PDB file of C-alpha atoms in Angstrom:
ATOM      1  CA  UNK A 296      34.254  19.845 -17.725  1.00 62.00           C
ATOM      2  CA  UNK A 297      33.255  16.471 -18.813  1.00 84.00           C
ATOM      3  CA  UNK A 298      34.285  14.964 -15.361  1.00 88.00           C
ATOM      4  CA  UNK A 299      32.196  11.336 -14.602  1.00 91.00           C
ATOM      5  CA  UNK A 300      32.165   9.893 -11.350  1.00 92.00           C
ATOM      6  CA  UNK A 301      33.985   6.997 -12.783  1.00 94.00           C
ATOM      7  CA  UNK A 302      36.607   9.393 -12.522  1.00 94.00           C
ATOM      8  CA  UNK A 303      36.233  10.211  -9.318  1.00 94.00           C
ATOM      9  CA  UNK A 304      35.717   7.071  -8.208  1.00 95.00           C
ATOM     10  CA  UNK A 305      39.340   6.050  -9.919  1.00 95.00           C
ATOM     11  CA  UNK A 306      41.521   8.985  -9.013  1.00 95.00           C
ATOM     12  CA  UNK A 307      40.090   8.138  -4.668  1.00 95.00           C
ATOM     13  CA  UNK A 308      40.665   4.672  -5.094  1.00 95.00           C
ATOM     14  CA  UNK A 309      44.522   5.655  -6.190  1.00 94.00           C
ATOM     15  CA  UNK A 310      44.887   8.231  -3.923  1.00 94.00           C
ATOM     16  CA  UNK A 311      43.547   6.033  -1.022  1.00 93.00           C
ATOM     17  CA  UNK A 312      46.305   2.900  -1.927  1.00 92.00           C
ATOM     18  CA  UNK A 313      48.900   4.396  -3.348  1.00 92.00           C
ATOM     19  CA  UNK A 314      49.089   1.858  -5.657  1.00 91.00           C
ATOM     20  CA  UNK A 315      47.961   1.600  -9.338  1.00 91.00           C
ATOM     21  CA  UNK A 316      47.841  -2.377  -9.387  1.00 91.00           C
ATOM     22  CA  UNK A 317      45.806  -2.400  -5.839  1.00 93.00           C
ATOM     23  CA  UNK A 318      43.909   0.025  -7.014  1.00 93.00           C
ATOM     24  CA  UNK A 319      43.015  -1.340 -10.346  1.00 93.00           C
ATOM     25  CA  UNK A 320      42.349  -4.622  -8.328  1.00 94.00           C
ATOM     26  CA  UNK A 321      39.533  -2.853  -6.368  1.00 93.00           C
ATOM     27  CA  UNK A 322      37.868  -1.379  -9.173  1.00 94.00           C
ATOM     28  CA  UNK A 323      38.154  -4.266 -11.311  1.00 94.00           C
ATOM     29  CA  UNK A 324      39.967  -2.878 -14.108  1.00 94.00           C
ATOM     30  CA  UNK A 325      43.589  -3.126 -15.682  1.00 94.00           C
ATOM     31  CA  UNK A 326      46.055  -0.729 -14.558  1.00 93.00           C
ATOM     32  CA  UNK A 327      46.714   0.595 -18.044  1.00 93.00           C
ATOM     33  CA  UNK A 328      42.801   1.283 -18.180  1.00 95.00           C
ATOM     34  CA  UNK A 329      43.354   2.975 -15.154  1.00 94.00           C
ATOM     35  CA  UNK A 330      45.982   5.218 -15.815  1.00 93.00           C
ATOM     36  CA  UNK A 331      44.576   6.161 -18.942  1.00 94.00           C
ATOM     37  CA  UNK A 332      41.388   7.323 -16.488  1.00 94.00           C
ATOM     38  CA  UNK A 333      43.672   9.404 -14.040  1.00 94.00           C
ATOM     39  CA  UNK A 334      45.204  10.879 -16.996  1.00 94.00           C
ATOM     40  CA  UNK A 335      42.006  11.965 -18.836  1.00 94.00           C
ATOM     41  CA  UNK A 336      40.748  13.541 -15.429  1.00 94.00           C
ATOM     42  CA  UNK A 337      43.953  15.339 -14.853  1.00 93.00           C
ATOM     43  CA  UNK A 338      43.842  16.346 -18.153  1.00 93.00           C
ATOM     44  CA  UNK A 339      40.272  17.817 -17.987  1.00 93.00           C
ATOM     45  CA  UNK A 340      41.183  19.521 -14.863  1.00 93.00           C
ATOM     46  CA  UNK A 341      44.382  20.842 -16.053  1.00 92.00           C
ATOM     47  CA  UNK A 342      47.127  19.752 -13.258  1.00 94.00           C
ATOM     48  CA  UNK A 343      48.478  17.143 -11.900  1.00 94.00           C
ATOM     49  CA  UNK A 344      46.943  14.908  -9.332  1.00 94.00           C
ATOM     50  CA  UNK A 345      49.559  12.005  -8.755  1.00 94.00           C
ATOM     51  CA  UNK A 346      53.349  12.388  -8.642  1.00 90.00           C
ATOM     52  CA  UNK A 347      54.499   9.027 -10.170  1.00 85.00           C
ATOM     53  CA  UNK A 348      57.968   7.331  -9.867  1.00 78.00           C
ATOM     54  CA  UNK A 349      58.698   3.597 -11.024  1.00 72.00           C
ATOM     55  CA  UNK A 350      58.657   3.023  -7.143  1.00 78.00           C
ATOM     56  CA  UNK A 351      56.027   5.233  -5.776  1.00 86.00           C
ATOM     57  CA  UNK A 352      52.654   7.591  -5.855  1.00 91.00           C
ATOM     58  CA  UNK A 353      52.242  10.207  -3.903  1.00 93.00           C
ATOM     59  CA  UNK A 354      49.336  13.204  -3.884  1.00 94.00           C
ATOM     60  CA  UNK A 355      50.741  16.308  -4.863  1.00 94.00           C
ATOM     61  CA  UNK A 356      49.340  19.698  -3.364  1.00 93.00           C
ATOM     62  CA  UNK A 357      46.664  19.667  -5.655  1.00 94.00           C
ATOM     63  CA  UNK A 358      45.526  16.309  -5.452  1.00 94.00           C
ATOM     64  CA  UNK A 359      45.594  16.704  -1.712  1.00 94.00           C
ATOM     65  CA  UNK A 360      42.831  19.301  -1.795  1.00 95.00           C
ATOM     66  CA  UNK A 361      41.099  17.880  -4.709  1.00 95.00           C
ATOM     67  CA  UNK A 362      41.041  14.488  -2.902  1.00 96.00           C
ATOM     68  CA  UNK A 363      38.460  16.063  -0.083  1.00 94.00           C
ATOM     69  CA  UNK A 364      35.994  17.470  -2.610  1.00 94.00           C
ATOM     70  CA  UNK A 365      35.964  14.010  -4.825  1.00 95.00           C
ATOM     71  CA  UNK A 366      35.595  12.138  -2.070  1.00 95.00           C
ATOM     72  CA  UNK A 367      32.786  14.283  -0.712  1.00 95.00           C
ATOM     73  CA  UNK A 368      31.002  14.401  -3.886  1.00 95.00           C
ATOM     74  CA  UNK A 369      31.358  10.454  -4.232  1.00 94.00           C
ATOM     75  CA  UNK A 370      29.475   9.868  -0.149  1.00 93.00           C
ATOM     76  CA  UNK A 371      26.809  12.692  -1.398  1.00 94.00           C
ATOM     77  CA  UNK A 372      26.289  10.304  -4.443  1.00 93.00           C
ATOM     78  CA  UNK A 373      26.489   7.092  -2.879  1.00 92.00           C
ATOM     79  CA  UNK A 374      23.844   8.151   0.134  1.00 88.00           C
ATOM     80  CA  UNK A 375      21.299   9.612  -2.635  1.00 89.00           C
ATOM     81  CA  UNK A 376      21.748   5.793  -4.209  1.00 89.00           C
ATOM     82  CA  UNK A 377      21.206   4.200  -0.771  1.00 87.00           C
ATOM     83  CA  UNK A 378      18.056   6.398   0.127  1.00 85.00           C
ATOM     84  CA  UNK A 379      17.173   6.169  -3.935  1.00 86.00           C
ATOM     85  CA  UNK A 380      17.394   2.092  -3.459  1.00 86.00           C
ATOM     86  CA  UNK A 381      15.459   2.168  -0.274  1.00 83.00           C
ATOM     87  CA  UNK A 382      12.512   4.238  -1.560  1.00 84.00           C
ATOM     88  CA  UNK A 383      12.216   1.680  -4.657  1.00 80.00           C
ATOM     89  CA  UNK A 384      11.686  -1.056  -2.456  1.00 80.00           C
ATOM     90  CA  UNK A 385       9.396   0.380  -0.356  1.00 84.00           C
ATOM     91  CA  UNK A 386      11.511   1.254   2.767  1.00 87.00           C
ATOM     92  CA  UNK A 387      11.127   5.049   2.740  1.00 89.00           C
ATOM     93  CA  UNK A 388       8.202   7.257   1.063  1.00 91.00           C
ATOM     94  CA  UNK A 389       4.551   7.753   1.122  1.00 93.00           C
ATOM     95  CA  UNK A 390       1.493   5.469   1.006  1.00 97.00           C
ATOM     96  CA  UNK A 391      -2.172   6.455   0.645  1.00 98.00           C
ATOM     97  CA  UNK A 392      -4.178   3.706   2.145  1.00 98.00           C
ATOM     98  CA  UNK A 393      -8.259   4.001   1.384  1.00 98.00           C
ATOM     99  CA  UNK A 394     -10.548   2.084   3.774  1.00 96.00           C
ATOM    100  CA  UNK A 395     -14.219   1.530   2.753  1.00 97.00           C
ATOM    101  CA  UNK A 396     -16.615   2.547   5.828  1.00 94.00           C
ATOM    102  CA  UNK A 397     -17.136  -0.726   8.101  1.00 89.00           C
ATOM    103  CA  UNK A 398     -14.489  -2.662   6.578  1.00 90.00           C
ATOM    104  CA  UNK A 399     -11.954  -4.609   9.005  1.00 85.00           C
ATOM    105  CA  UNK A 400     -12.882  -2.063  11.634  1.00 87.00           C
ATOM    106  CA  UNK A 401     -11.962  -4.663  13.941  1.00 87.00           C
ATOM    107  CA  UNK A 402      -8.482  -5.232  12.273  1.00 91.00           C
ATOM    108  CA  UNK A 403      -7.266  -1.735  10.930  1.00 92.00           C
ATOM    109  CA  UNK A 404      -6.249  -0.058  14.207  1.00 92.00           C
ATOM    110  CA  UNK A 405      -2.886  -3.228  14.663  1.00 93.00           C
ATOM    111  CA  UNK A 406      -2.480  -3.194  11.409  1.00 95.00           C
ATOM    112  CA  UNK A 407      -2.352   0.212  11.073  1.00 96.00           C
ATOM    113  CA  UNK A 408      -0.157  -0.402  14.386  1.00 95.00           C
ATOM    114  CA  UNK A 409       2.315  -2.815  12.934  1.00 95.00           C
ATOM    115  CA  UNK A 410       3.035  -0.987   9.719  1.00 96.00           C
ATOM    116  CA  UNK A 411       3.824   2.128  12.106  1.00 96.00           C
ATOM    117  CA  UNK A 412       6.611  -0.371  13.607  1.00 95.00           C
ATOM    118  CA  UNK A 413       7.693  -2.252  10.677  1.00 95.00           C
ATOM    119  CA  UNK A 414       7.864   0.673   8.150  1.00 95.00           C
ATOM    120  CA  UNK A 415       8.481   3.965  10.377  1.00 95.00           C
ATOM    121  CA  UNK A 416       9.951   5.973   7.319  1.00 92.00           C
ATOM    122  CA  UNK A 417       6.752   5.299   5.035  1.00 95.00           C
ATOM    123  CA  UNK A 418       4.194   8.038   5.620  1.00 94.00           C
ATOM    124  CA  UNK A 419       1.029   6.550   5.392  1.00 96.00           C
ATOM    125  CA  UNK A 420      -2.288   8.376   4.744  1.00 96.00           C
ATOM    126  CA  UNK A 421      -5.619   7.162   5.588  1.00 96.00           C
ATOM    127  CA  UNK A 422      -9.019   8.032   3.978  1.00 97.00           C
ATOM    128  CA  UNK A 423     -12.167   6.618   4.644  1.00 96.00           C
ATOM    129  CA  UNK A 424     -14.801   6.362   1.450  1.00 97.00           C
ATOM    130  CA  UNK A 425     -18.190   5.677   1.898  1.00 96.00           C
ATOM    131  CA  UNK A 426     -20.664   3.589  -0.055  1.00 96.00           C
ATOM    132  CA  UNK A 427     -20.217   5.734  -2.884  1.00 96.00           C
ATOM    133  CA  UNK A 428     -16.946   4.879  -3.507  1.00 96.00           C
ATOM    134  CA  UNK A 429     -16.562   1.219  -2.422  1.00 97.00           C
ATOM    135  CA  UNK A 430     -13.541   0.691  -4.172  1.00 97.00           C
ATOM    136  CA  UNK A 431     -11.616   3.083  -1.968  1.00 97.00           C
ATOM    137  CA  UNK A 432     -10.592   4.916  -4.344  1.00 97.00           C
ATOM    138  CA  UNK A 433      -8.296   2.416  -6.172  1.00 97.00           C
ATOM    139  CA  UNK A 434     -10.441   2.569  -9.355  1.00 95.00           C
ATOM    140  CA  UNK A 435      -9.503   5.886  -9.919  1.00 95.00           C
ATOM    141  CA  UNK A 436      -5.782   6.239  -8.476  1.00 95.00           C
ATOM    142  CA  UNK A 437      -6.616   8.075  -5.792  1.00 97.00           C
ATOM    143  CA  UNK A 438      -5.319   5.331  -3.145  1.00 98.00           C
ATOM    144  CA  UNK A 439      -1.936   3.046  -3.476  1.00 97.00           C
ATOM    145  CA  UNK A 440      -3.787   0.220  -1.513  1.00 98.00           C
ATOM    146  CA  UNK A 441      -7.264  -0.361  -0.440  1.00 98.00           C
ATOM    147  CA  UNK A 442      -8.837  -2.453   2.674  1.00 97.00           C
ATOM    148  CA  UNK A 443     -12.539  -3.013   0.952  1.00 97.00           C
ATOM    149  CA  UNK A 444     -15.564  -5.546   0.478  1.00 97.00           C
ATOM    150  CA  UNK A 445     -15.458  -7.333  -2.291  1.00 96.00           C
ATOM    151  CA  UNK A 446     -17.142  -7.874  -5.337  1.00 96.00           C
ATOM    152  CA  UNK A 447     -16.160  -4.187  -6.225  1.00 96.00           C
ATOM    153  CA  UNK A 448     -15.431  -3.034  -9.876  1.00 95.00           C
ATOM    154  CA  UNK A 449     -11.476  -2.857  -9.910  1.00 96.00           C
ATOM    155  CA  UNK A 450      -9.060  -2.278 -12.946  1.00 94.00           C
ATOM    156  CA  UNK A 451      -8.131  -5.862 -14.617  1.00 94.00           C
ATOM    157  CA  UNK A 452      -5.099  -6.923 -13.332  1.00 95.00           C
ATOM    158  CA  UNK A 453      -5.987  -5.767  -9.854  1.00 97.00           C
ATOM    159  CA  UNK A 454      -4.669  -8.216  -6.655  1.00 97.00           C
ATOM    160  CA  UNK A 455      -7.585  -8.832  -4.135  1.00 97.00           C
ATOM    161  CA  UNK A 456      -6.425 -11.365  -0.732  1.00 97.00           C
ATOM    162  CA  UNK A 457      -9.283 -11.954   1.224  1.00 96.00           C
ATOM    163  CA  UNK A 458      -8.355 -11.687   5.458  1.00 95.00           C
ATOM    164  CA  UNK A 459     -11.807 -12.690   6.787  1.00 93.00           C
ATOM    165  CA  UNK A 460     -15.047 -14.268   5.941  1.00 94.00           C
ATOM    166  CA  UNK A 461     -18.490 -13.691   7.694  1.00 95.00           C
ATOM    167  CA  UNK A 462     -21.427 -14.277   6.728  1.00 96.00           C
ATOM    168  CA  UNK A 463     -24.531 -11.410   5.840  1.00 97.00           C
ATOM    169  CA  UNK A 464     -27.167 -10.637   8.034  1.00 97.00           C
ATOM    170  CA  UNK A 465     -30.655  -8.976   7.323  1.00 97.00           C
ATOM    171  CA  UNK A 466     -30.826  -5.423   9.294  1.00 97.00           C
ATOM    172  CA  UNK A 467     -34.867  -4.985  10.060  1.00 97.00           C
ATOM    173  CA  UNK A 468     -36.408  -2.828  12.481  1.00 96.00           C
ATOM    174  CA  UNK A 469     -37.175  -4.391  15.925  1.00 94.00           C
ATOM    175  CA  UNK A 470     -41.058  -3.734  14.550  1.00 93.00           C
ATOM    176  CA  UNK A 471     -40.406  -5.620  11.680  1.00 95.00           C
ATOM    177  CA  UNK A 472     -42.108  -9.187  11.679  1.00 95.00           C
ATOM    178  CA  UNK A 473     -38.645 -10.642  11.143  1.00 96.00           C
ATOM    179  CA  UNK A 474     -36.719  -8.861  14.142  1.00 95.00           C
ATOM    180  CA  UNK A 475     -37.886 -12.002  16.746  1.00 95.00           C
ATOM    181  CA  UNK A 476     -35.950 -14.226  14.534  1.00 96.00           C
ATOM    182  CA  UNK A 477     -32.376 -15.187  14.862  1.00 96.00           C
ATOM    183  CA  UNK A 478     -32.043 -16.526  10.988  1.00 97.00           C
ATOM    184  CA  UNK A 479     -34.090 -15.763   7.889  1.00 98.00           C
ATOM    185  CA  UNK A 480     -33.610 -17.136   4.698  1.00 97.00           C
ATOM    186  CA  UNK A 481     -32.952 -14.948   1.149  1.00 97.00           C
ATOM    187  CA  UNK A 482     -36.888 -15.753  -0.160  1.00 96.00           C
ATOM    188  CA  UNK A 483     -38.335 -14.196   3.247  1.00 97.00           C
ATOM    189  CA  UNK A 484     -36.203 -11.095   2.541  1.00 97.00           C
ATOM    190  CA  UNK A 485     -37.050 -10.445  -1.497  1.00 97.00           C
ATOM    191  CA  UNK A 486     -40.234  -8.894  -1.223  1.00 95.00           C
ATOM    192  CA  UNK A 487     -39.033  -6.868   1.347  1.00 97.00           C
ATOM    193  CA  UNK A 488     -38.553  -2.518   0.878  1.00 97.00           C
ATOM    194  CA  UNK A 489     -34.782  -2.165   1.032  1.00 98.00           C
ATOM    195  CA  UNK A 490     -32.035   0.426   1.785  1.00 97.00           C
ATOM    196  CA  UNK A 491     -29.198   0.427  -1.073  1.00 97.00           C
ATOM    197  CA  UNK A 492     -26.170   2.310  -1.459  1.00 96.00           C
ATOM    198  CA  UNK A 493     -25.998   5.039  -3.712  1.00 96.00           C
ATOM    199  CA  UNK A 494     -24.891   5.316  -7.460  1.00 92.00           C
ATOM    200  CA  UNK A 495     -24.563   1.595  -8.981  1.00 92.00           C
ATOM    201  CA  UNK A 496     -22.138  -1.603  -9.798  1.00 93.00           C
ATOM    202  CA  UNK A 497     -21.007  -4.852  -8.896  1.00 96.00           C
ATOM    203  CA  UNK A 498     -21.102  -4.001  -5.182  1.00 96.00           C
ATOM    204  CA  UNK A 499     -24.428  -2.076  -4.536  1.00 96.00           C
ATOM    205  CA  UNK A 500     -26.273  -5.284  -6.552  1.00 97.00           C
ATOM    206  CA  UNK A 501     -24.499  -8.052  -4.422  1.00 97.00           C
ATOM    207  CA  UNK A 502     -26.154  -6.246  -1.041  1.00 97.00           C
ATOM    208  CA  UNK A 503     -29.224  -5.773  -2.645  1.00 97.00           C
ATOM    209  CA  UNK A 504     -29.172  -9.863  -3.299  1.00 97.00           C
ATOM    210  CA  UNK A 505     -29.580  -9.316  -6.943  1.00 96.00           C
ATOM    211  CA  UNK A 506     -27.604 -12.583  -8.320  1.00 93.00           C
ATOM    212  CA  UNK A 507     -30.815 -14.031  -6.386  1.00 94.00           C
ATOM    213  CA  UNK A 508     -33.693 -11.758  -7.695  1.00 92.00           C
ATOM    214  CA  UNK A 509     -33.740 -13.238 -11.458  1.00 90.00           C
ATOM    215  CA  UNK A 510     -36.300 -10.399 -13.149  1.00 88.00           C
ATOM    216  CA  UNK A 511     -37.756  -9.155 -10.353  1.00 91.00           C
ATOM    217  CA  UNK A 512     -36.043  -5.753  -9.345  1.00 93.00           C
ATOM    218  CA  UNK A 513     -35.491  -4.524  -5.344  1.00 95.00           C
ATOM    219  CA  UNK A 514     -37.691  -1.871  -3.793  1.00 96.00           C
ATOM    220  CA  UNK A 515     -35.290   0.215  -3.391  1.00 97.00           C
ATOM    221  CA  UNK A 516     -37.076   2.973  -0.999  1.00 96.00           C
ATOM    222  CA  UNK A 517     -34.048   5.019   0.262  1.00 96.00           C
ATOM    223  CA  UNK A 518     -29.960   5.398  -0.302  1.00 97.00           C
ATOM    224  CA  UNK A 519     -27.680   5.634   2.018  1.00 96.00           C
ATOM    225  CA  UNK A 520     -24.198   6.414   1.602  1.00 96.00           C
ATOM    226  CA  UNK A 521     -22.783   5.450   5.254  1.00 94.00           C
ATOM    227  CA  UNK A 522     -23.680   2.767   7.626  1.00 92.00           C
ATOM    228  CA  UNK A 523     -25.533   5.241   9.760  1.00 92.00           C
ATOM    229  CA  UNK A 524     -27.295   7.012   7.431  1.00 94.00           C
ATOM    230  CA  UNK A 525     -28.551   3.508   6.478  1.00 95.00           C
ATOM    231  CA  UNK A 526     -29.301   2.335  10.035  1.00 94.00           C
ATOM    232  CA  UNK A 527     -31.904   5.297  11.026  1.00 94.00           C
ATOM    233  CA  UNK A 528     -33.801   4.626   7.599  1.00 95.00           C
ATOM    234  CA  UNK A 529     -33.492   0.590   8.884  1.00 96.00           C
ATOM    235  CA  UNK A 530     -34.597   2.049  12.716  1.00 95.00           C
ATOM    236  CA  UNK A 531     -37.381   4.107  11.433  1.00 94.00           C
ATOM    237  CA  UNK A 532     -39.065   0.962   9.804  1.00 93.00           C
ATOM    238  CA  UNK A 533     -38.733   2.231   6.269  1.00 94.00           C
ATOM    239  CA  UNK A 534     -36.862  -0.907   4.800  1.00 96.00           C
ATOM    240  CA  UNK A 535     -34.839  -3.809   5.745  1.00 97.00           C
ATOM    241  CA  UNK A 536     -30.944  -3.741   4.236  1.00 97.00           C
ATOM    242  CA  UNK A 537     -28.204  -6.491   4.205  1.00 97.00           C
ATOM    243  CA  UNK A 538     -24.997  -6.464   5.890  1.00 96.00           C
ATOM    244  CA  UNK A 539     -22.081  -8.223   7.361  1.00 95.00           C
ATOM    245  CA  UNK A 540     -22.087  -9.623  10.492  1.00 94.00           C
ATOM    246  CA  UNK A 541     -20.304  -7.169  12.393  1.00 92.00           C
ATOM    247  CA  UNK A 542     -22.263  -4.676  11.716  1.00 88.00           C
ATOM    248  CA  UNK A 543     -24.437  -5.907  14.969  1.00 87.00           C
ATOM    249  CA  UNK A 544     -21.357  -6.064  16.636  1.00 87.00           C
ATOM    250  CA  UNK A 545     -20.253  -2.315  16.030  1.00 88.00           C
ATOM    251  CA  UNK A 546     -23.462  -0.501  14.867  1.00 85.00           C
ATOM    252  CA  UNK A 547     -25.760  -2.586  17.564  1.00 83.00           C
ATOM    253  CA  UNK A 548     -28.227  -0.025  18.884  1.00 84.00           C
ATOM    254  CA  UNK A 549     -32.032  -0.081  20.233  1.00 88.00           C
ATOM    255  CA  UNK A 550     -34.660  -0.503  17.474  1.00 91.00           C
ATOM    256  CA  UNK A 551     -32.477  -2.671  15.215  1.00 95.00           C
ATOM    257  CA  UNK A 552     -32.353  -6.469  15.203  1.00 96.00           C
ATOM    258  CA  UNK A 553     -29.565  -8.688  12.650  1.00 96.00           C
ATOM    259  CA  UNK A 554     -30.965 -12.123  11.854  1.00 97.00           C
ATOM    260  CA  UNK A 555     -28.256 -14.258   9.824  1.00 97.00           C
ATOM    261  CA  UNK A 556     -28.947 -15.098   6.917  1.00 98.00           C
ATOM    262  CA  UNK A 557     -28.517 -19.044   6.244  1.00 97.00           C
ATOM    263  CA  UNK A 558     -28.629 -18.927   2.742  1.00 96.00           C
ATOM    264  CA  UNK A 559     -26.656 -16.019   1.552  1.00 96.00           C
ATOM    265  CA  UNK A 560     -23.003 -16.797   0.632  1.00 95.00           C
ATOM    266  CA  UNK A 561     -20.313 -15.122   3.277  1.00 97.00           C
ATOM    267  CA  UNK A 562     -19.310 -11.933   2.920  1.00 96.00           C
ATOM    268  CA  UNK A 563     -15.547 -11.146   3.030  1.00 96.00           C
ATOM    269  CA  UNK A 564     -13.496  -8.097   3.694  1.00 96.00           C
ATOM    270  CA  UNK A 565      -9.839  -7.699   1.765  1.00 97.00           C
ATOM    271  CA  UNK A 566      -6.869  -5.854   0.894  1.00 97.00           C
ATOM    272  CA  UNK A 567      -6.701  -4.970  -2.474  1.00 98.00           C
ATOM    273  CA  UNK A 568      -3.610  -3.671  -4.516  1.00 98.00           C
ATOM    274  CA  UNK A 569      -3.967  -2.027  -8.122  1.00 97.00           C
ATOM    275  CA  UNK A 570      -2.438  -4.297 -11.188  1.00 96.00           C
ATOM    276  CA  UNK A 571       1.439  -2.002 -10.516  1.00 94.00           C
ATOM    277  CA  UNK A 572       1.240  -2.010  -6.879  1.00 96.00           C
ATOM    278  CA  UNK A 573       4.227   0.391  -5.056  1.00 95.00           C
ATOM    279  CA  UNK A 574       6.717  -1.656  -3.243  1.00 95.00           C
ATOM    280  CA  UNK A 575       5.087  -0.259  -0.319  1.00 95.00           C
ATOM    281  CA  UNK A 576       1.762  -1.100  -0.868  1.00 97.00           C
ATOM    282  CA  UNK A 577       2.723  -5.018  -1.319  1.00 96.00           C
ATOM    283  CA  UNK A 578       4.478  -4.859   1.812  1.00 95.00           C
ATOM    284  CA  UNK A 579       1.082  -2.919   3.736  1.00 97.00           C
ATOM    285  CA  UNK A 580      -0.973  -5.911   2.076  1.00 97.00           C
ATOM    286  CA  UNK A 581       1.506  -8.864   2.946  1.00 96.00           C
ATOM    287  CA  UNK A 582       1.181  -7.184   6.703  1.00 95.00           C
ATOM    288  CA  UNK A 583      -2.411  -6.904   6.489  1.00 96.00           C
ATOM    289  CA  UNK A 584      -2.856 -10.930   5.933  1.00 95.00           C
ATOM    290  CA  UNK A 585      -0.201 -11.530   8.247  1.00 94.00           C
ATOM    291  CA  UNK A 586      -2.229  -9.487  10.803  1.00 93.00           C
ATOM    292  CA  UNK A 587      -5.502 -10.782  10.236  1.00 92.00           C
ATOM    293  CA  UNK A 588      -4.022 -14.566  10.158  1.00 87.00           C
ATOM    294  CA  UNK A 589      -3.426 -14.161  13.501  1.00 79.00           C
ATOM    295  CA  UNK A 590      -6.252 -12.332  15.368  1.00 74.00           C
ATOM    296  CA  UNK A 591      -9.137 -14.081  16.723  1.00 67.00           C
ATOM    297  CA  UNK A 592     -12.340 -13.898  14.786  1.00 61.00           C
ATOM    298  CA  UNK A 593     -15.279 -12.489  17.125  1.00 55.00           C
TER     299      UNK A 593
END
């Protein structure tokens, strides 16, 4: 039966008023037009729906219990719409969040937190990548939105909002010649044996300082792919390695000291979207800076 919903939607709207002119009214059509609908249903159905009189319109038997089922088939439509609208703009659904190791571990549990309130019906799934991966896994479309440490190699067209700044500090051994300092500077560092992450890019080369190594290359002497991995080759005095500040906040531990390093631009952590971003990724990254904006920086 080639039955549309526009029929439907005409025939309820009559049988609910009782009157072709109100009814054409709601539906913003002319009552000819929508006559000529009720006729092509009850055609394609093969009975009569409406008794008509030049005074009157009235259900007959069969319109009475065809009225329940159009009606019901109309709310089952019209809910899949709603639920249909409120998944497209990022309401309802699923988001995969990747977090590179270290990053905003100060901020992610309340904004993890506030998502959770503002978004309950969005399922969000957390990863953690290592220094491996630190794009989080946006490079490759395994993640809808990333919280990372930029400069990372993202697709072009890719949005990165920075929510803090901080600047880098040298990790050294506490029997390193450096660890009684408080600051060091980028030339007393350059010589030094270093711990990289693994693999190579845009973000392994910024913490091995390379923008300010010209032709001379790192000694590289280990790779690490986590922040404690990194920190027991650091401890056990085979090389120095950079990193942000908070690292001596939340990987402090005996044998380790973090002179700042005055000369080194700041490092910044950020939420990063790919160049299509889901609804409900732009709303996770508009929370994120609204989050951020408003907690304290330690």
């Amino acid at each position: 039966m080639n039955v549309e919903l526009r029929h439907l939607r005409a025939f309820v709207t009559v049988a609910t008023e009782l009157h072709f002119n109100r009814a054409a009214a709601q539906l913003h059509m002319s009552q000819p037009t929508l006559s000529q609908t009720i006729r092509q249903l009850e055609d394609t159905l093969g009975f009569t729906l409406l008794g008509r009189t030049t005074r009157s319109v009235a259900l007959t038997p069969n319109g009475q219990m065809f009225l329940a089922e159009a009606r019901a088939v109309l709310e089952r439509f019209d809910s899949a719409m709603r639920q249909a609208e409120r998944v497209a703009s990022g309401l309802v659904g699923q988001l995969r969040l990747g977090h590179l190791i270290g990053s905003a571990i100060d901020y992610i549990p309340a904004i993890l937190r506030a998502f959770h309130e503002t978004y309950p019906e969005v399922s969000l799934e957390v990863e953690e990548f290592d220094f491996r991966s630190p794009e989080a896994g946006l490079d490759t479309g395994a993640t809808d939105v990333a919280i990372l440490r930029p400069p990372v190699d993202l697709p072009s067209g890719s949005e990165v909002h920075v929510l803090r700044s901080e600047p880098r500090v040298a990790c050294v051994s506490d029997l390193h010649p450096l660890a009684a300092r408080t600051e060091v500077s980028v030339a007393d560092l350059l010589d030094q044996p270093i711990v990289a992450a693994p693999g190579s890019g845009t973000w392994r080369d910024y913490w091995l300082l390379l923008d300010h190594r010209g032709e001379n290359a790192p000694l590289v002497v280990y790779e690490a792919a986590t922040f404690e991995a990194e920190l027991q080759a650091v401890a056990s005095d085979r090389g120095i390695s950079i990193a942000p500040a908070t690292a001596a906040r939340f990987y402090a531990r005996p044998g380790l000291a973090y002179p700042t390093i005055t000369d080194a631009s700041w490092c910044d952590v950020a939420v990063a979207l790919p160049p299509k971003p889901l609804p409900a990724a732009r709303h996770f990254a508009h929370l994120a800076v609204q989050i951020t904006s408003v907690i304290p920086a330690v």
